[in-house]
Short mmCIF file of C-alpha atoms and ligand atoms in Angstrom, two decimals:
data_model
loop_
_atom_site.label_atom_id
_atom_site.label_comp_id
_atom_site.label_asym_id
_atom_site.label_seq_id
_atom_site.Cartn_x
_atom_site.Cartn_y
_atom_site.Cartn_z
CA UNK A 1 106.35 51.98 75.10
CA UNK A 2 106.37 48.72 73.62
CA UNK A 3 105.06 45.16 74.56
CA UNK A 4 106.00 42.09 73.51
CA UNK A 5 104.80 39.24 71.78
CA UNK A 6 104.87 36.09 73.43
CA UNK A 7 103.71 33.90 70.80
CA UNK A 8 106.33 31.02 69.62
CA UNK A 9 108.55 31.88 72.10
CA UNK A 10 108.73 28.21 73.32
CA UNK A 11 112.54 28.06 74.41
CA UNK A 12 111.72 28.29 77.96
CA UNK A 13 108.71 26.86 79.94
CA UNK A 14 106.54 29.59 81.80
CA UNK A 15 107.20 27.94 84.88
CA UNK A 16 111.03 28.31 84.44
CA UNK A 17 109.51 32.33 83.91
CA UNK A 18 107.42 31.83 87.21
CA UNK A 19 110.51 30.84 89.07
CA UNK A 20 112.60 33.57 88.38
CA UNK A 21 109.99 36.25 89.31
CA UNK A 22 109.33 34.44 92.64
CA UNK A 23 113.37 34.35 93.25
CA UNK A 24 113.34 37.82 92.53
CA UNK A 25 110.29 38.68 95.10
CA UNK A 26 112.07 36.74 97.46
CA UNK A 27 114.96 38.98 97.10
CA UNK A 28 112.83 41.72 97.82
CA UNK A 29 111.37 43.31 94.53
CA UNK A 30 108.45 44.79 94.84
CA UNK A 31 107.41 46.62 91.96
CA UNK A 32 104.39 44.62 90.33
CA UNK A 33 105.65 46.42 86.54
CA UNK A 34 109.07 45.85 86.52
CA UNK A 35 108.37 42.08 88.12
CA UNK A 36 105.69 42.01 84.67
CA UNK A 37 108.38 42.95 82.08
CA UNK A 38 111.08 40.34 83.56
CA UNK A 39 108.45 38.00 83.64
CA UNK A 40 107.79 38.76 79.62
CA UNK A 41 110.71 39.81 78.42
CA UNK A 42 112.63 36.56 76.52
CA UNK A 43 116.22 37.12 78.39
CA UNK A 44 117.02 33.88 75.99
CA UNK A 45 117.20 36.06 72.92
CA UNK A 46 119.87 38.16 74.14
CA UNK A 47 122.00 35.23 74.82
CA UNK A 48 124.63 32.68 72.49
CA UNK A 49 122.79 29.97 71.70
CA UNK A 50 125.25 27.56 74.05
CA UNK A 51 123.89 29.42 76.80
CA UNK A 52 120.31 30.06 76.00
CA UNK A 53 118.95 27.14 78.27
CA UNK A 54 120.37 29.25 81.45
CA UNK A 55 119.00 32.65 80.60
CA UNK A 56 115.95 32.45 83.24
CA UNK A 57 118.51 31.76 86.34
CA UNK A 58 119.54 34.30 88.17
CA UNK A 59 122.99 34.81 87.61
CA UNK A 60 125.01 37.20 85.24
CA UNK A 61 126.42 35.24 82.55
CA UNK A 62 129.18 35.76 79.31
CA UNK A 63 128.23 37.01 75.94
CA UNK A 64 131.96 37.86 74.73
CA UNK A 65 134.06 40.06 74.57
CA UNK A 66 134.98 39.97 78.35
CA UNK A 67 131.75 41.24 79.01
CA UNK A 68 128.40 39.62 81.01
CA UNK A 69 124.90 40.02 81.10
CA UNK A 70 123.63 41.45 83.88
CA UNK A 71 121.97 39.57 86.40
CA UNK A 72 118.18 39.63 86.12
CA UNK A 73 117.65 40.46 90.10
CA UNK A 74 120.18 43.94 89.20
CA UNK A 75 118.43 44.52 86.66
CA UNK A 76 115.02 44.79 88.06
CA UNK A 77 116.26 46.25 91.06
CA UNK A 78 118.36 48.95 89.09
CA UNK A 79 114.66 49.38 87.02
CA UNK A 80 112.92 49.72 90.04
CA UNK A 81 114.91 52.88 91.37
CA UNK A 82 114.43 53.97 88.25
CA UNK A 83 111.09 54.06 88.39
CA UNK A 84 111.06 54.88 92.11
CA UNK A 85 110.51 58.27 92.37
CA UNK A 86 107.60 58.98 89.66
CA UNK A 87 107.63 58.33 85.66
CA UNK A 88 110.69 58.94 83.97
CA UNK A 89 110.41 60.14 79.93
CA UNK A 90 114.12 59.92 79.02
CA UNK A 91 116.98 57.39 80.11
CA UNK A 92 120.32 57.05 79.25
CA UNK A 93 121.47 53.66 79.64
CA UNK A 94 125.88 53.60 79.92
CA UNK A 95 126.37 49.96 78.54
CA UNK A 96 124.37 48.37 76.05
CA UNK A 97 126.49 45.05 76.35
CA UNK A 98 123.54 42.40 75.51
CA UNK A 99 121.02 44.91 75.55
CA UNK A 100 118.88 43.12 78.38
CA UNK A 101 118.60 45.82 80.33
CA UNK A 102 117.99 48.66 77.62
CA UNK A 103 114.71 46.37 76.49
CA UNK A 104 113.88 45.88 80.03
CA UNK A 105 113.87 49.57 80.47
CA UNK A 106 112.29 50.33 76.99
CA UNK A 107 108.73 48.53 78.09
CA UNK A 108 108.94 50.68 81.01
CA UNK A 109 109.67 54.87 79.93
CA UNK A 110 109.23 56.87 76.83
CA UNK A 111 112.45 56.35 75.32
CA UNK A 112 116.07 55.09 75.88
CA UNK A 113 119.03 56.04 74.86
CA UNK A 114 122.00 53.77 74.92
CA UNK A 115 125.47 53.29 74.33
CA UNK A 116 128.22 50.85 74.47
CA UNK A 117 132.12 50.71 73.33
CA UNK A 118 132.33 47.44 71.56
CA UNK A 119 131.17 48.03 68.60
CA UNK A 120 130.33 43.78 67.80
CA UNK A 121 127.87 43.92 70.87
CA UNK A 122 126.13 46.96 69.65
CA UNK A 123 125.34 45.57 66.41
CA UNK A 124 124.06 42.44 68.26
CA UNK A 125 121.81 44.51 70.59
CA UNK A 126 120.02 46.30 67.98
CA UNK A 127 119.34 43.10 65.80
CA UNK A 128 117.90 42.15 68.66
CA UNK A 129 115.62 45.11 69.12
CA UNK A 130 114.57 45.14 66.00
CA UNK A 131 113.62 41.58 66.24
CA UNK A 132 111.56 42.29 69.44
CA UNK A 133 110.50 45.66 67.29
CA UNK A 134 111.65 47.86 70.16
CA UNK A 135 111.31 51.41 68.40
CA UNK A 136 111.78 53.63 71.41
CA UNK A 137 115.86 52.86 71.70
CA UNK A 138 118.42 54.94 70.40
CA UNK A 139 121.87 53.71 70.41
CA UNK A 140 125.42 54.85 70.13
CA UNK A 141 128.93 54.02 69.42
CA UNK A 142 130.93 55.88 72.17
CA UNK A 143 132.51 55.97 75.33
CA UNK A 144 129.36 56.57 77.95
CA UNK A 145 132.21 57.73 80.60
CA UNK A 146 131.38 61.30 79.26
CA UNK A 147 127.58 60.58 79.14
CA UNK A 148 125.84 61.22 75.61
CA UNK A 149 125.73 64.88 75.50
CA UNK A 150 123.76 64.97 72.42
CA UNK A 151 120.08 63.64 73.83
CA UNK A 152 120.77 65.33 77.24
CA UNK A 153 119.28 66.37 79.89
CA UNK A 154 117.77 62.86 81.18
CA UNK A 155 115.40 61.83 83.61
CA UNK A 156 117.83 59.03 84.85
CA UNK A 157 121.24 57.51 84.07
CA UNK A 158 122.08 53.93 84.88
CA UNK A 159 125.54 52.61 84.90
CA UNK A 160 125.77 49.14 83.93
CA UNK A 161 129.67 49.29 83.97
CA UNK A 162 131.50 50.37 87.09
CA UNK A 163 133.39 53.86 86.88
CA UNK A 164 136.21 54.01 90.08
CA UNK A 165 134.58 57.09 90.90
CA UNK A 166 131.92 58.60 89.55
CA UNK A 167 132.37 60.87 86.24
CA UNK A 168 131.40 64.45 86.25
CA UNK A 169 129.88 64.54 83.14
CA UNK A 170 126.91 62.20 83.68
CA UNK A 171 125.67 64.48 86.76
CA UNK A 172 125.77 67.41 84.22
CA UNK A 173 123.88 65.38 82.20
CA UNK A 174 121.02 64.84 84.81
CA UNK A 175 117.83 66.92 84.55
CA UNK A 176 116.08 68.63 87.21
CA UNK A 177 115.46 66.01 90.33
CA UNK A 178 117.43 63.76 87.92
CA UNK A 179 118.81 60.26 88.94
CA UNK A 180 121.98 58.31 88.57
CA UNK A 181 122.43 54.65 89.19
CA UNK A 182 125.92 53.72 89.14
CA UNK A 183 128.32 51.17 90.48
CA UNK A 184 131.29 52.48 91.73
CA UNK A 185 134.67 51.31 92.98
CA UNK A 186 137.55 49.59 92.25
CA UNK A 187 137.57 46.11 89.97
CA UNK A 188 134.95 43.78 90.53
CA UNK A 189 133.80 45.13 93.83
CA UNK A 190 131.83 48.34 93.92
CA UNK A 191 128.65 49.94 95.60
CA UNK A 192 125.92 50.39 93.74
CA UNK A 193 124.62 53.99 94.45
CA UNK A 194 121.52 56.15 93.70
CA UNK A 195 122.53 59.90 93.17
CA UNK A 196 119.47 62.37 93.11
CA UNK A 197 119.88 65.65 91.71
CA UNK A 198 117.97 68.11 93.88
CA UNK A 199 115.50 70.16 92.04
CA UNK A 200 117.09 72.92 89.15
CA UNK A 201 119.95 73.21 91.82
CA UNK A 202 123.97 71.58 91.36
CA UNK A 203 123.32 69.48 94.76
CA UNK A 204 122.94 65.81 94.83
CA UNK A 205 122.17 63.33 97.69
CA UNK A 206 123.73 60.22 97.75
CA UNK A 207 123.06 56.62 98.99
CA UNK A 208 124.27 53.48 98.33
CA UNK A 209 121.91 50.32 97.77
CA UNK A 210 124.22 47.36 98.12
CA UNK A 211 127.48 45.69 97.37
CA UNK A 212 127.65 44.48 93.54
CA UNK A 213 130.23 43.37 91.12
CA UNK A 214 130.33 44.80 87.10
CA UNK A 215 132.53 45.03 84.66
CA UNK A 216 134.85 47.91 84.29
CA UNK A 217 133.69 51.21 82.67
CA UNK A 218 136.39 51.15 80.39
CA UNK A 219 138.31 54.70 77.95
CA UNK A 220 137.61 54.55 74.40
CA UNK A 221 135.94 52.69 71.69
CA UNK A 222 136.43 48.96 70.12
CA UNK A 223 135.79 48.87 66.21
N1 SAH B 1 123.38 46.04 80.48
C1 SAH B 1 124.24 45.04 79.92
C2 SAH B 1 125.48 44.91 80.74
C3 SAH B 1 126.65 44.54 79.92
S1 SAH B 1 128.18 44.57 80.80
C4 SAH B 1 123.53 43.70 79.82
O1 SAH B 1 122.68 43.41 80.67
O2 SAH B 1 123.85 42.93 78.92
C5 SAH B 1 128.65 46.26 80.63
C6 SAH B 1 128.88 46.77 79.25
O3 SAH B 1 129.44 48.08 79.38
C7 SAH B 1 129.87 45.97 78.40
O4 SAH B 1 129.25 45.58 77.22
C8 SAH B 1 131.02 46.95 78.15
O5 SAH B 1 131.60 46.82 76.87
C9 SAH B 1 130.32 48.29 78.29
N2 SAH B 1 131.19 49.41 78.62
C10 SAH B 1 132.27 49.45 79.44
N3 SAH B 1 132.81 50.68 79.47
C11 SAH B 1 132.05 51.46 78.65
C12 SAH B 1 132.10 52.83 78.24
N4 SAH B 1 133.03 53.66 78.70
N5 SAH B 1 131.16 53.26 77.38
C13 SAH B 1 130.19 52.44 76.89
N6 SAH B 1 130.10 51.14 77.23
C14 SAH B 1 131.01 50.64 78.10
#
């Protein structure tokens, strides 16, 4: 696990921080570590520069390519089920896009695997994790619709990219009591749903935590 050095941060006030976290309580997060890593983590970094001074408002926002930053309250809320149902070691993140989330996630289990399609935002999302000297990420090139069979089995998948239904692959993927966290549905409205793997066995229970809009989970890879 890794923390993160405030120092010379400056760009945004600790009060502009302070807001966010209380917005975010307000919305019903409850979990005192993931509300701690939000409240540390410099969402500015992972941002253009035009559109730094917005990073600590709640709201998704572009970084290119067609793609968007999630927002910080589905973020911590997707964290949060993550860490809902006892400490998860290994998590495969399907998504890397600014690579918000993946840090986010990084402060918070052993290690995280992660991989995105565009090829541009990758190389942007590890500069900035070795800036922030993140060590416990791994990330790929590939298409995340087939999971990353390579690191597998994982604690816990989360989507960050909405499949129309959900892929096969990434429930083979799951280890025993194993969780996905996926939007699903058709463009730019989906469910976001939590999909527990039940013990060693090939069941999985199924619930859905609230209406959401992502970005496509998209076929193939962008060089
Ligand atoms: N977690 C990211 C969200 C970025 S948006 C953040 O907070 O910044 C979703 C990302 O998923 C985009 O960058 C998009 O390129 C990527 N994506 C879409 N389909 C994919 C696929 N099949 N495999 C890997 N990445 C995919």
């Amino acid at each position: 696990m890794n923390s993160i050095d405030l120092g010379g941060v400056g760009m945004t006030s600790q009060r502009t921080r302070e807001r966010l976290v209380q917005r975010l309580k307000d919305q019903g997060i409850t979990s005192q570590r993931v509300l701690d890593v939000i409240r540390t983590t410099p969402r500015h970094i992972f941002l253009d520069e035009a559109l730094a001074h917005r990073a600590y408002e709640d709201t998704s926002l572009p970084i290119g390519y067609g793609q968007t930053i999630s927002q910080p309250y589905i973020v911590a809320l997707m964290t949060e089920m993550v860490l809902s149902r006892g400490a998860r070691r290994k998590v495969l993140e399907i998504g890397t896009g600014s690579g918000y989330q993946t840090a986010v996630l990084a402060q918070l289990v052993d290690q995280v695997y992660t991989v995105e399609r565009i090829k541009a935002l990758l190389d942007k999302a590890k500069e900035r994790f070795r800036r922030l000297k993140m060590r416990n990420i791994t990330c790929g090139h590939s298409d995340g619709g087939i999971g990353w069979e390579r690191y597998a089995p994982y604690d816990a998948i989360i989507g960050t990219a909405a499949p129309e239904s959900v892929p096969e692959e990434l429930l083979h993927q799951l280890a025993p009591d194993g969780l996905l966290i996926i939007p699903v549905g058709a463009d730019g409205r989906q469910e976001l749903r939590l999909i527990v793997r039940q013990g060693e066995s090939k069941n999985f229970e199924e619930e859905v935590l609230e209406r959401v809009r992502f970005v496509p989970l998209l076929g193939g890879i962008v060089r």
